[in-house]
Amino acid sequence: MKGDDAILVDTGIGNRLGAVERQIFDHGDGWLPDHLRALGMEPSDITAVIVSHLHFDHCGGIVRRRDSGVLEPAFPRARIFVQRGELELADNPRNERLHAAYRHTKEILTPIRASLEAVDGDTDIIPGVRAILTGGHTRDHQAAMVADNAESFVHLADIVPTRSHIRGPWNQAYDLDALRTMEQKAHYLAQASENAWWISFAHDDTIFAAKIKNDRGRFIFTETIAVSDRLFNS
Ligand SMILES: [Zn+2]
C-alpha cells in the first residue's frame, strides 16, 4: 500500500480451476481474497495489479469464478499492467510450447480486457512503484520494484521463484531464456545485496521475503520474513 493505492504483484492461481486440475497442480483452498481480508482489505480496495507474466499460476486470480461458473474480475477497481510483448505472445503463440504455456490466458483475460493496460519496458505504475522488464523466464517477464528512502523491495517473480534460486545456476526447467534469467538474477541480487533491498519469493512455502548479502561469492540470508502459517493454511 502507498497512500490511497494498494498494488498487487501477481494474483496466484485463483479459484477458476476445476477439481481435476486442482489435484494435478496440488493447489489448496486458500486464495488471495481471503488473505486480503485477513489484512483488513477487500478485493475492491486494490487499485492496480502488476502481472509478472501470463502463466496461469501468476495471473489466474485476476478473475474469480462465481458459483454459477461465470468468471468476473476479481479486483473490480484495479488497473492491470502487463508487458505488451507478453500480451502479444499470449494472444498469438507461435509454436506448440508457447501455446501450451499460454493456453489459459484467453479465458483469464477476456473478463478483464477493459482494465488491461499494456506497458512497454520499464514503467512507473505510481511514483515509487516500478514495473521492470527482465525477460528470461518468458520473453517479456517483468519484476516489480518499490523504491522507498527507508526500505526498498523487489519482487522478481519467476526469476528467483524460491529461496533455493538465489544460487546462480538454479533455474526453472521451463525458463524460455535461461541465460537471460541468470543475468537478470545476478544483476538484481547484487543490487539487493548492496542496497539492503528486500526480495520476495513467489513460490517459496517457507520464506516470504529476505535480505541477502554476498558472502565470498555466494548469497546468504541476513534477515527473513516467514510465510505466515495463518495465511498460508487458511
Ligand atoms: Zn512462470
PDB file of C-alpha atoms and ligand atoms in Angstrom:
ATOM      1  CA  MET A   1       0.000   0.000   0.000  1.00  0.00           C
ATOM      2  CA  LYS A   2       1.176   3.537  -0.763  1.00  0.00           C
ATOM      3  CA  GLY A   3      -1.149   6.435   0.034  1.00  0.00           C
ATOM      4  CA  ASP A   4      -4.539   5.576  -1.415  1.00  0.00           C
ATOM      5  CA  ASP A   5      -3.056   2.966  -3.719  1.00  0.00           C
ATOM      6  CA  ALA A   6      -2.994  -0.729  -2.978  1.00  0.00           C
ATOM      7  CA  ILE A   7      -0.992  -2.630  -5.553  1.00  0.00           C
ATOM      8  CA  LEU A   8      -0.767  -6.367  -6.024  1.00  0.00           C
ATOM      9  CA  VAL A   9       2.073  -8.107  -7.798  1.00  0.00           C
ATOM     10  CA  ASP A  10       0.570 -11.253  -9.354  1.00  0.00           C
ATOM     11  CA  THR A  11      -2.568 -12.942  -8.135  1.00  0.00           C
ATOM     12  CA  GLY A  12      -1.813 -16.658  -7.798  1.00  0.00           C
ATOM     13  CA  ILE A  13      -3.892 -19.381  -9.456  1.00  0.00           C
ATOM     14  CA  GLY A  14      -7.256 -18.094  -8.205  1.00  0.00           C
ATOM     15  CA  ASN A  15     -10.358 -20.276  -7.971  1.00  0.00           C
ATOM     16  CA  ARG A  16     -11.132 -20.914 -11.621  1.00  0.00           C
ATOM     17  CA  LEU A  17      -9.683 -24.415 -11.999  1.00  0.00           C
ATOM     18  CA  GLY A  18     -11.888 -27.492 -11.844  1.00  0.00           C
ATOM     19  CA  ALA A  19     -11.396 -30.382  -9.402  1.00  0.00           C
ATOM     20  CA  VAL A  20      -9.111 -32.416 -11.691  1.00  0.00           C
ATOM     21  CA  GLU A  21      -6.722 -29.564 -12.409  1.00  0.00           C
ATOM     22  CA  ARG A  22      -6.662 -28.590  -8.745  1.00  0.00           C
ATOM     23  CA  GLN A  23      -5.477 -32.104  -7.972  1.00  0.00           C
ATOM     24  CA  ILE A  24      -2.855 -32.090 -10.717  1.00  0.00           C
ATOM     25  CA  PHE A  25      -1.396 -28.796  -9.504  1.00  0.00           C
ATOM     26  CA  ASP A  26      -1.837 -29.778  -5.849  1.00  0.00           C
ATOM     27  CA  HIS A  27      -3.311 -26.458  -5.005  1.00  0.00           C
ATOM     28  CA  GLY A  28      -5.070 -25.817  -1.722  1.00  0.00           C
ATOM     29  CA  ASP A  29      -8.207 -23.885  -0.898  1.00  0.00           C
ATOM     30  CA  GLY A  30      -6.543 -20.724   0.422  1.00  0.00           C
ATOM     31  CA  TRP A  31      -6.724 -17.869  -2.029  1.00  0.00           C
ATOM     32  CA  LEU A  32      -5.927 -14.230  -2.296  1.00  0.00           C
ATOM     33  CA  PRO A  33      -9.239 -12.527  -1.359  1.00  0.00           C
ATOM     34  CA  ASP A  34      -9.266 -14.442   1.935  1.00  0.00           C
ATOM     35  CA  HIS A  35      -5.675 -13.405   2.579  1.00  0.00           C
ATOM     36  CA  LEU A  36      -6.534  -9.770   1.828  1.00  0.00           C
ATOM     37  CA  ARG A  37      -9.455  -9.902   4.260  1.00  0.00           C
ATOM     38  CA  ALA A  38      -7.100 -11.225   6.924  1.00  0.00           C
ATOM     39  CA  LEU A  39      -5.197  -7.954   6.388  1.00  0.00           C
ATOM     40  CA  GLY A  40      -8.403  -5.924   6.683  1.00  0.00           C
ATOM     41  CA  MET A  41      -8.718  -5.286   2.926  1.00  0.00           C
ATOM     42  CA  GLU A  42     -11.344  -6.081   0.313  1.00  0.00           C
ATOM     43  CA  PRO A  43     -10.629  -7.010  -3.335  1.00  0.00           C
ATOM     44  CA  SER A  44     -12.253  -3.696  -4.314  1.00  0.00           C
ATOM     45  CA  ASP A  45      -9.518  -1.839  -2.386  1.00  0.00           C
ATOM     46  CA  ILE A  46      -6.912  -2.966  -4.930  1.00  0.00           C
ATOM     47  CA  THR A  47      -6.132  -0.153  -7.386  1.00  0.00           C
ATOM     48  CA  ALA A  48      -3.511  -1.859  -9.563  1.00  0.00           C
ATOM     49  CA  VAL A  49      -2.179  -5.315 -10.359  1.00  0.00           C
ATOM     50  CA  ILE A  50       1.287  -5.734 -11.836  1.00  0.00           C
ATOM     51  CA  VAL A  51       1.291  -9.084 -13.625  1.00  0.00           C
ATOM     52  CA  SER A  52       4.812 -10.502 -13.919  1.00  0.00           C
ATOM     53  CA  HIS A  53       3.831 -12.765 -16.830  1.00  0.00           C
ATOM     54  CA  LEU A  54       0.808 -14.632 -18.103  1.00  0.00           C
ATOM     55  CA  HIS A  55       1.464 -18.164 -16.849  1.00  0.00           C
ATOM     56  CA  PHE A  56      -1.779 -19.234 -15.172  1.00  0.00           C
ATOM     57  CA  ASP A  57      -0.232 -19.702 -11.727  1.00  0.00           C
ATOM     58  CA  HIS A  58       0.622 -15.979 -11.672  1.00  0.00           C
ATOM     59  CA  CYS A  59      -2.426 -14.449 -13.365  1.00  0.00           C
ATOM     60  CA  GLY A  60      -5.328 -16.892 -12.852  1.00  0.00           C
ATOM     61  CA  GLY A  61      -6.533 -14.983  -9.811  1.00  0.00           C
ATOM     62  CA  ILE A  62      -7.238 -11.818 -11.830  1.00  0.00           C
ATOM     63  CA  VAL A  63     -10.665 -13.389 -12.291  1.00  0.00           C
ATOM     64  CA  ARG A  64     -12.883 -15.220  -9.861  1.00  0.00           C
ATOM     65  CA  ARG A  65     -15.346 -17.966 -10.684  1.00  0.00           C
ATOM     66  CA  ARG A  66     -18.826 -17.440  -9.233  1.00  0.00           C
ATOM     67  CA  ASP A  67     -20.872 -20.435  -8.083  1.00  0.00           C
ATOM     68  CA  SER A  68     -22.771 -20.162 -11.378  1.00  0.00           C
ATOM     69  CA  GLY A  69     -19.485 -20.804 -13.215  1.00  0.00           C
ATOM     70  CA  VAL A  70     -19.271 -17.285 -14.669  1.00  0.00           C
ATOM     71  CA  LEU A  71     -15.857 -15.606 -14.472  1.00  0.00           C
ATOM     72  CA  GLU A  72     -15.776 -11.993 -13.300  1.00  0.00           C
ATOM     73  CA  PRO A  73     -12.976  -9.538 -12.472  1.00  0.00           C
ATOM     74  CA  ALA A  74     -11.614 -10.398  -9.011  1.00  0.00           C
ATOM     75  CA  PHE A  75     -10.412  -6.822  -8.390  1.00  0.00           C
ATOM     76  CA  PRO A  76     -13.125  -4.644  -9.906  1.00  0.00           C
ATOM     77  CA  ARG A  77     -11.360  -1.281  -9.438  1.00  0.00           C
ATOM     78  CA  ALA A  78      -7.864  -2.362 -10.432  1.00  0.00           C
ATOM     79  CA  ARG A  79      -5.888  -1.296 -13.488  1.00  0.00           C
ATOM     80  CA  ILE A  80      -3.967  -4.360 -14.672  1.00  0.00           C
ATOM     81  CA  PHE A  81      -0.457  -3.911 -16.039  1.00  0.00           C
ATOM     82  CA  VAL A  82       1.169  -6.459 -18.357  1.00  0.00           C
ATOM     83  CA  GLN A  83       4.092  -6.032 -20.751  1.00  0.00           C
ATOM     84  CA  ARG A  84       2.793  -5.518 -24.296  1.00  0.00           C
ATOM     85  CA  GLY A  85       5.089  -8.241 -25.653  1.00  0.00           C
ATOM     86  CA  GLU A  86       3.750 -10.735 -23.123  1.00  0.00           C
ATOM     87  CA  LEU A  87       0.176  -9.956 -24.188  1.00  0.00           C
ATOM     88  CA  GLU A  88       1.054 -10.271 -27.868  1.00  0.00           C
ATOM     89  CA  LEU A  89       2.718 -13.634 -27.364  1.00  0.00           C
ATOM     90  CA  ALA A  90      -0.151 -14.955 -25.232  1.00  0.00           C
ATOM     91  CA  ASP A  91      -2.690 -13.799 -27.836  1.00  0.00           C
ATOM     92  CA  ASN A  92      -0.693 -15.245 -30.679  1.00  0.00           C
ATOM     93  CA  PRO A  93       1.631 -18.060 -29.520  1.00  0.00           C
ATOM     94  CA  ARG A  94       3.955 -19.003 -32.322  1.00  0.00           C
ATOM     95  CA  ASN A  95       4.637 -22.637 -31.515  1.00  0.00           C
ATOM     96  CA  GLU A  96       3.348 -25.575 -29.502  1.00  0.00           C
ATOM     97  CA  ARG A  97       5.449 -24.922 -26.431  1.00  0.00           C
ATOM     98  CA  LEU A  98       4.229 -21.343 -26.184  1.00  0.00           C
ATOM     99  CA  HIS A  99       0.688 -22.418 -26.963  1.00  0.00           C
ATOM    100  CA  ALA A 100       0.781 -24.823 -24.006  1.00  0.00           C
ATOM    101  CA  ALA A 101       2.235 -22.180 -21.689  1.00  0.00           C
ATOM    102  CA  TYR A 102      -0.476 -19.656 -22.596  1.00  0.00           C
ATOM    103  CA  ARG A 103      -3.458 -21.937 -23.170  1.00  0.00           C
ATOM    104  CA  HIS A 104      -5.346 -20.445 -20.197  1.00  0.00           C
ATOM    105  CA  THR A 105      -4.845 -16.791 -20.958  1.00  0.00           C
ATOM    106  CA  LYS A 106      -7.829 -16.147 -23.259  1.00  0.00           C
ATOM    107  CA  GLU A 107     -10.249 -17.338 -20.596  1.00  0.00           C
ATOM    108  CA  ILE A 108      -8.450 -15.329 -17.893  1.00  0.00           C
ATOM    109  CA  LEU A 109      -8.032 -12.108 -19.874  1.00  0.00           C
ATOM    110  CA  THR A 110     -11.449 -11.891 -21.558  1.00  0.00           C
ATOM    111  CA  PRO A 111     -13.365 -10.702 -18.447  1.00  0.00           C
ATOM    112  CA  ILE A 112     -10.752  -8.079 -17.571  1.00  0.00           C
ATOM    113  CA  ARG A 113      -9.820  -6.734 -21.041  1.00  0.00           C
ATOM    114  CA  ALA A 114     -11.279  -3.294 -20.265  1.00  0.00           C
ATOM    115  CA  SER A 115      -8.934  -2.891 -17.269  1.00  0.00           C
ATOM    116  CA  LEU A 116      -5.842  -4.167 -19.056  1.00  0.00           C
ATOM    117  CA  GLU A 117      -3.001  -1.707 -19.723  1.00  0.00           C
ATOM    118  CA  ALA A 118      -0.113  -2.813 -21.911  1.00  0.00           C
ATOM    119  CA  VAL A 119       3.226  -1.346 -20.844  1.00  0.00           C
ATOM    120  CA  ASP A 120       6.445  -1.148 -22.855  1.00  0.00           C
ATOM    121  CA  GLY A 121       9.601  -1.824 -20.877  1.00  0.00           C
ATOM    122  CA  ASP A 122      10.350  -0.237 -17.503  1.00  0.00           C
ATOM    123  CA  THR A 123       7.309   1.774 -16.386  1.00  0.00           C
ATOM    124  CA  ASP A 124       6.371   3.755 -13.289  1.00  0.00           C
ATOM    125  CA  ILE A 125       2.988   2.466 -12.143  1.00  0.00           C
ATOM    126  CA  ILE A 126       2.703   5.147  -9.461  1.00  0.00           C
ATOM    127  CA  PRO A 127       5.559   7.270  -8.075  1.00  0.00           C
ATOM    128  CA  GLY A 128       7.918   4.872  -6.285  1.00  0.00           C
ATOM    129  CA  VAL A 129       6.449   1.663  -7.744  1.00  0.00           C
ATOM    130  CA  ARG A 130       8.009   0.487 -10.974  1.00  0.00           C
ATOM    131  CA  ALA A 131       7.468  -2.415 -13.339  1.00  0.00           C
ATOM    132  CA  ILE A 132      10.839  -3.600 -14.666  1.00  0.00           C
ATOM    133  CA  LEU A 133      11.220  -5.657 -17.827  1.00  0.00           C
ATOM    134  CA  THR A 134      13.505  -8.639 -17.137  1.00  0.00           C
ATOM    135  CA  GLY A 135      12.735 -11.220 -19.812  1.00  0.00           C
ATOM    136  CA  GLY A 136      14.320 -14.600 -19.108  1.00  0.00           C
ATOM    137  CA  HIS A 137      11.561 -16.798 -17.732  1.00  0.00           C
ATOM    138  CA  THR A 138       9.305 -15.532 -20.509  1.00  0.00           C
ATOM    139  CA  ARG A 139      10.414 -13.168 -23.255  1.00  0.00           C
ATOM    140  CA  ASP A 140       8.685 -10.188 -21.611  1.00  0.00           C
ATOM    141  CA  HIS A 141       8.617 -11.214 -17.959  1.00  0.00           C
ATOM    142  CA  GLN A 142       8.558  -8.219 -15.595  1.00  0.00           C
ATOM    143  CA  ALA A 143       9.526  -7.672 -11.964  1.00  0.00           C
ATOM    144  CA  ALA A 144       8.148  -5.055  -9.574  1.00  0.00           C
ATOM    145  CA  MET A 145      10.210  -2.638  -7.533  1.00  0.00           C
ATOM    146  CA  VAL A 146       9.067  -0.475  -4.640  1.00  0.00           C
ATOM    147  CA  ALA A 147      11.659   2.217  -4.051  1.00  0.00           C
ATOM    148  CA  ASP A 148      11.492   3.979  -0.757  1.00  0.00           C
ATOM    149  CA  ASN A 149      14.052   6.001   1.127  1.00  0.00           C
ATOM    150  CA  ALA A 150      13.570   3.894   4.221  1.00  0.00           C
ATOM    151  CA  GLU A 151      13.261   0.413   2.784  1.00  0.00           C
ATOM    152  CA  SER A 152      13.093  -0.831  -0.800  1.00  0.00           C
ATOM    153  CA  PHE A 153      11.664  -4.056  -2.069  1.00  0.00           C
ATOM    154  CA  VAL A 154      11.833  -6.022  -5.302  1.00  0.00           C
ATOM    155  CA  HIS A 155       9.653  -8.931  -6.377  1.00  0.00           C
ATOM    156  CA  LEU A 156      11.496 -10.889  -9.053  1.00  0.00           C
ATOM    157  CA  ALA A 157       8.643 -13.355  -9.637  1.00  0.00           C
ATOM    158  CA  ASP A 158       9.876 -16.355 -11.660  1.00  0.00           C
ATOM    159  CA  ILE A 159      13.435 -15.002 -11.997  1.00  0.00           C
ATOM    160  CA  VAL A 160      14.003 -16.062  -8.363  1.00  0.00           C
ATOM    161  CA  PRO A 161      10.914 -18.166  -7.529  1.00  0.00           C
ATOM    162  CA  THR A 162      12.144 -19.807  -4.309  1.00  0.00           C
ATOM    163  CA  ARG A 163      14.868 -19.338  -1.740  1.00  0.00           C
ATOM    164  CA  SER A 164      16.920 -22.056  -3.463  1.00  0.00           C
ATOM    165  CA  HIS A 165      17.041 -19.995  -6.662  1.00  0.00           C
ATOM    166  CA  ILE A 166      19.311 -17.340  -5.169  1.00  0.00           C
ATOM    167  CA  ARG A 167      22.063 -19.726  -6.315  1.00  0.00           C
ATOM    168  CA  GLY A 168      23.170 -18.656  -9.795  1.00  0.00           C
ATOM    169  CA  PRO A 169      22.780 -21.868 -11.804  1.00  0.00           C
ATOM    170  CA  TRP A 170      19.413 -22.842 -10.263  1.00  0.00           C
ATOM    171  CA  ASN A 171      16.834 -22.111 -12.946  1.00  0.00           C
ATOM    172  CA  GLN A 172      13.427 -23.472 -13.751  1.00  0.00           C
ATOM    173  CA  ALA A 173      13.270 -26.091 -16.484  1.00  0.00           C
ATOM    174  CA  TYR A 174      10.698 -24.033 -18.353  1.00  0.00           C
ATOM    175  CA  ASP A 175      12.662 -20.772 -18.500  1.00  0.00           C
ATOM    176  CA  LEU A 176      12.473 -19.660 -22.127  1.00  0.00           C
ATOM    177  CA  ASP A 177      15.892 -17.980 -21.960  1.00  0.00           C
ATOM    178  CA  ALA A 178      17.898 -19.474 -19.113  1.00  0.00           C
ATOM    179  CA  LEU A 179      20.973 -17.301 -19.726  1.00  0.00           C
ATOM    180  CA  ARG A 180      18.897 -14.139 -19.582  1.00  0.00           C
ATOM    181  CA  THR A 181      17.310 -15.365 -16.326  1.00  0.00           C
ATOM    182  CA  MET A 182      20.792 -15.908 -14.869  1.00  0.00           C
ATOM    183  CA  GLU A 183      21.989 -12.456 -15.970  1.00  0.00           C
ATOM    184  CA  GLN A 184      18.942 -10.693 -14.582  1.00  0.00           C
ATOM    185  CA  LYS A 185      19.130 -12.677 -11.372  1.00  0.00           C
ATOM    186  CA  ALA A 186      22.800 -11.819 -10.876  1.00  0.00           C
ATOM    187  CA  HIS A 187      22.114  -8.134 -11.573  1.00  0.00           C
ATOM    188  CA  TYR A 188      19.190  -7.715  -9.185  1.00  0.00           C
ATOM    189  CA  LEU A 189      20.559  -9.917  -6.401  1.00  0.00           C
ATOM    190  CA  ALA A 190      23.809  -7.902  -6.447  1.00  0.00           C
ATOM    191  CA  GLN A 191      21.771  -4.693  -6.183  1.00  0.00           C
ATOM    192  CA  ALA A 192      19.622  -6.160  -3.415  1.00  0.00           C
ATOM    193  CA  SER A 193      22.729  -7.198  -1.533  1.00  0.00           C
ATOM    194  CA  GLU A 194      24.463  -3.814  -1.914  1.00  0.00           C
ATOM    195  CA  ASN A 195      21.417  -1.703  -1.103  1.00  0.00           C
ATOM    196  CA  ALA A 196      19.776  -3.935   1.543  1.00  0.00           C
ATOM    197  CA  TRP A 197      16.591  -4.353  -0.521  1.00  0.00           C
ATOM    198  CA  TRP A 198      14.014  -6.904   0.495  1.00  0.00           C
ATOM    199  CA  ILE A 199      13.467  -9.581  -2.146  1.00  0.00           C
ATOM    200  CA  SER A 200      10.344 -11.747  -2.080  1.00  0.00           C
ATOM    201  CA  PHE A 201       9.644 -15.211  -3.443  1.00  0.00           C
ATOM    202  CA  ALA A 202       6.600 -16.169  -5.497  1.00  0.00           C
ATOM    203  CA  HIS A 203       6.885 -19.926  -4.947  1.00  0.00           C
ATOM    204  CA  ASP A 204       8.551 -20.493  -1.580  1.00  0.00           C
ATOM    205  CA  ASP A 205       6.471 -22.210   1.088  1.00  0.00           C
ATOM    206  CA  THR A 206       8.687 -21.116   3.985  1.00  0.00           C
ATOM    207  CA  ILE A 207      10.259 -17.715   3.353  1.00  0.00           C
ATOM    208  CA  PHE A 208       8.114 -14.835   2.144  1.00  0.00           C
ATOM    209  CA  ALA A 209      10.908 -12.259   1.826  1.00  0.00           C
ATOM    210  CA  ALA A 210      14.566 -11.876   2.682  1.00  0.00           C
ATOM    211  CA  LYS A 211      17.553  -9.590   2.708  1.00  0.00           C
ATOM    212  CA  ILE A 212      20.775 -11.057   1.380  1.00  0.00           C
ATOM    213  CA  LYS A 213      24.484 -10.366   1.332  1.00  0.00           C
ATOM    214  CA  ASN A 214      27.330 -11.600  -0.778  1.00  0.00           C
ATOM    215  CA  ASP A 215      29.467 -13.891   1.335  1.00  0.00           C
ATOM    216  CA  ARG A 216      32.630 -14.806  -0.564  1.00  0.00           C
ATOM    217  CA  GLY A 217      30.857 -15.186  -3.883  1.00  0.00           C
ATOM    218  CA  ARG A 218      27.552 -16.651  -2.781  1.00  0.00           C
ATOM    219  CA  PHE A 219      24.450 -15.033  -1.409  1.00  0.00           C
ATOM    220  CA  ILE A 220      23.309 -15.782   2.115  1.00  0.00           C
ATOM    221  CA  PHE A 221      20.290 -14.520   4.010  1.00  0.00           C
ATOM    222  CA  THR A 222      20.782 -11.824   6.621  1.00  0.00           C
ATOM    223  CA  GLU A 223      17.095 -11.335   7.506  1.00  0.00           C
ATOM    224  CA  THR A 224      13.988 -13.282   6.578  1.00  0.00           C
ATOM    225  CA  ILE A 225      10.232 -12.925   6.930  1.00  0.00           C
ATOM    226  CA  ALA A 226       8.481 -16.280   7.225  1.00  0.00           C
ATOM    227  CA  VAL A 227       5.400 -17.188   5.232  1.00  0.00           C
ATOM    228  CA  SER A 228       2.636 -16.678   7.750  1.00  0.00           C
ATOM    229  CA  ASP A 229       1.227 -20.057   8.744  1.00  0.00           C
ATOM    230  CA  ARG A 230      -2.109 -18.442   9.388  1.00  0.00           C
ATOM    231  CA  LEU A 231      -2.312 -17.007   5.889  1.00  0.00           C
ATOM    232  CA  PHE A 232      -0.722 -19.950   4.127  1.00  0.00           C
ATOM    233  CA  ASN A 233      -3.036 -22.542   5.642  1.00  0.00           C
ATOM    234  CA  SER A 234      -6.276 -20.569   5.693  1.00  0.00           C
TER     235      SER A 234
HETATM  236 ZN    ZN B   1       6.018 -18.839 -14.922  1.00  0.00          ZN
END
